[in-house]
Amino acid sequence: MARLLLDAAFDRPAQRSAALDRATGSEIWEAGRLHRVTPAIARAVRGWDELPDGWAPALRSARERQLLRHLQALEDLKGIGAALDRAGIAWAAVKGATLASVVWPHADMREYFDLDLLVQPAAFRDAVRIVEDVGGRLLDRNWPALRSSRRGELAMVGRHGTHVDVHWHLAVAPSVRRAFPLDVDAMLARRRRRELSGISVPMLDAEDQALHVAVHAAQAGANRLMWLADAYYVTADVAWDELARRSRAARASVPVALVLDRAYRVAGHDGVGCEELAGVASNAWGRLARSRDARHPFPGLPGDARLGGGVYAAARPSAAVSAGQLAAKHVQARLIGWRHRAGRDAVRPLQEDVPDVAAREAYFATAVSGGRR
C-alpha cells in the first residue's frame, strides 16, 4: 500500500500485487486521505484490467469530489481575484489551487480543500472588505482571540462556498514569523501571472513558491506525501542558488533542506540536487531525520503511531535550538491529544461571534503593519 501511494503521488503506473488486491476500498481510501493523494491513486491504477472489489466506488468518489471542489474554488478565485485587481491590491494565490493546477502533473491528482490568498499586508483590511463585497463572509469573528493570537490569516467563505483563507503573512503563527522572517512585500513584488485552468492568476515566483512550500511542510511535520510531492514538483524549475540564498535570508535553510532532502529521497533520488542545501541536510539535525526515516520508512499508513513529524517541525538554524523546539512540540502534541480525547477541540473559538470594535481595530492594525505592532 505504501508503494501504491508513492506511485500515485509521483505519477507512476501502480504496481499490482496479490497482497495489495486484498486491501479493501475503505483501506485504500483511508490511506489516500491520510496523505491527500486519493485522486492520484485513481490515475495510477487506470491501466489495471479491473480493480479489486470496493476500490472503484471509493476512488471515483474521491476524484469527483476533488474536481468539484476545484471547479468551485476556481469560481471563487475568479470573482475575488478580479475584485482585488480592480482595487489595485497586490495579491497572489498560494498552496492548494495553484499547486494542483500548475505544479503537479495533473489537476486531478492533489486533494485540497481551501483557497489560500496572500495579500499585501498594508491592504489587508481592504482585501477582507472586498471579499465580503463579492459575496464572501467571515468565519473568524472572535476579535479578542484574533487580537491575542495575531494570526497571519482570516478564515472566510467565498460566494460559491469555498473555504477562503486570506493571508497577510504566509506564516500564520507569530512564533513562526519570528523564526522565519519571510519578506511578504518582496515576494509579492516578484510574483508572476500564470494561467490556472483558463484564469490569469498572480502566483509567487518559482523560488518563493518553493521556499514557502518547504517551510509550510516542515511546520506541518512533513509527514504527508502530498506535502513532499509539493516540494518535489515545485522545485522542477527553480534556480537552486537563488532558492538557497532566499532560504538563508529567511533563516530557513535547515527546514527547507530537510524537507527537500526527504522529498527527493521519497521520490527515489539520493537527495536534493543543490550542493548548499544538500550540505545543510547533512548536518546533525539532518542526520537525525535521515536515521529516523531509515528506521521507519516513509510513507506511514493509517494507525501508525510513528507518523509524527516533530523532527521536521522543530528544525531551526542550530541543533540546540532544534532540540528545544522538539521538546516543546512534544509537550504541545500531548496537550492536543488530551484536548481531543476530552472533546474540547470540537469547539473552534476563533469562529465564535465575539464583537469587539477595539479588538478588531487592534488586529487589523497588526496585520496592516505586517506584524510589527
PDB file of C-alpha atoms in Angstrom, residues 77 91 93 98-99 101-104 191-206 209 234 237:
ATOM      1  CA  LEU A  77     -10.950  32.728  -7.244  1.00  0.00           C
ATOM      2  CA  TRP A  91      -2.053  39.595  -4.124  1.00  0.00           C
ATOM      3  CA  ALA A  93      -2.863  32.668  -4.950  1.00  0.00           C
ATOM      4  CA  THR A  98      -2.047  26.740  -7.690  1.00  0.00           C
ATOM      5  CA  LEU A  99      -0.085  23.626  -6.782  1.00  0.00           C
ATOM      6  CA  SER A 101      -3.267  23.153 -11.353  1.00  0.00           C
ATOM      7  CA  VAL A 102       0.204  24.382 -12.242  1.00  0.00           C
ATOM      8  CA  VAL A 103       2.810  22.423 -10.279  1.00  0.00           C
ATOM      9  CA  TRP A 104       1.503  18.857 -10.148  1.00  0.00           C
ATOM     10  CA  ARG A 191       5.017  37.424  -8.345  1.00  0.00           C
ATOM     11  CA  ARG A 192       4.214  36.261 -11.854  1.00  0.00           C
ATOM     12  CA  ARG A 193       0.899  35.694 -13.612  1.00  0.00           C
ATOM     13  CA  ARG A 194       0.154  32.158 -14.742  1.00  0.00           C
ATOM     14  CA  GLU A 195      -2.780  30.525 -16.480  1.00  0.00           C
ATOM     15  CA  LEU A 196      -4.708  28.438 -13.972  1.00  0.00           C
ATOM     16  CA  SER A 197      -7.443  26.470 -15.751  1.00  0.00           C
ATOM     17  CA  GLY A 198      -8.065  29.380 -18.096  1.00  0.00           C
ATOM     18  CA  ILE A 199      -7.820  32.096 -15.437  1.00  0.00           C
ATOM     19  CA  SER A 200      -4.886  34.514 -15.281  1.00  0.00           C
ATOM     20  CA  VAL A 201      -3.733  34.358 -11.661  1.00  0.00           C
ATOM     21  CA  PRO A 202      -0.758  36.001  -9.898  1.00  0.00           C
ATOM     22  CA  MET A 203       1.438  33.398  -8.207  1.00  0.00           C
ATOM     23  CA  LEU A 204       4.709  33.509  -6.315  1.00  0.00           C
ATOM     24  CA  ASP A 205       7.755  33.026  -8.494  1.00  0.00           C
ATOM     25  CA  ALA A 206       9.394  29.601  -8.560  1.00  0.00           C
ATOM     26  CA  GLN A 209       6.918  29.214  -4.033  1.00  0.00           C
ATOM     27  CA  VAL A 234       7.695  22.827  -7.190  1.00  0.00           C
ATOM     28  CA  ASP A 237      12.209  24.891 -12.448  1.00  0.00           C
TER      29      ASP A 237
END
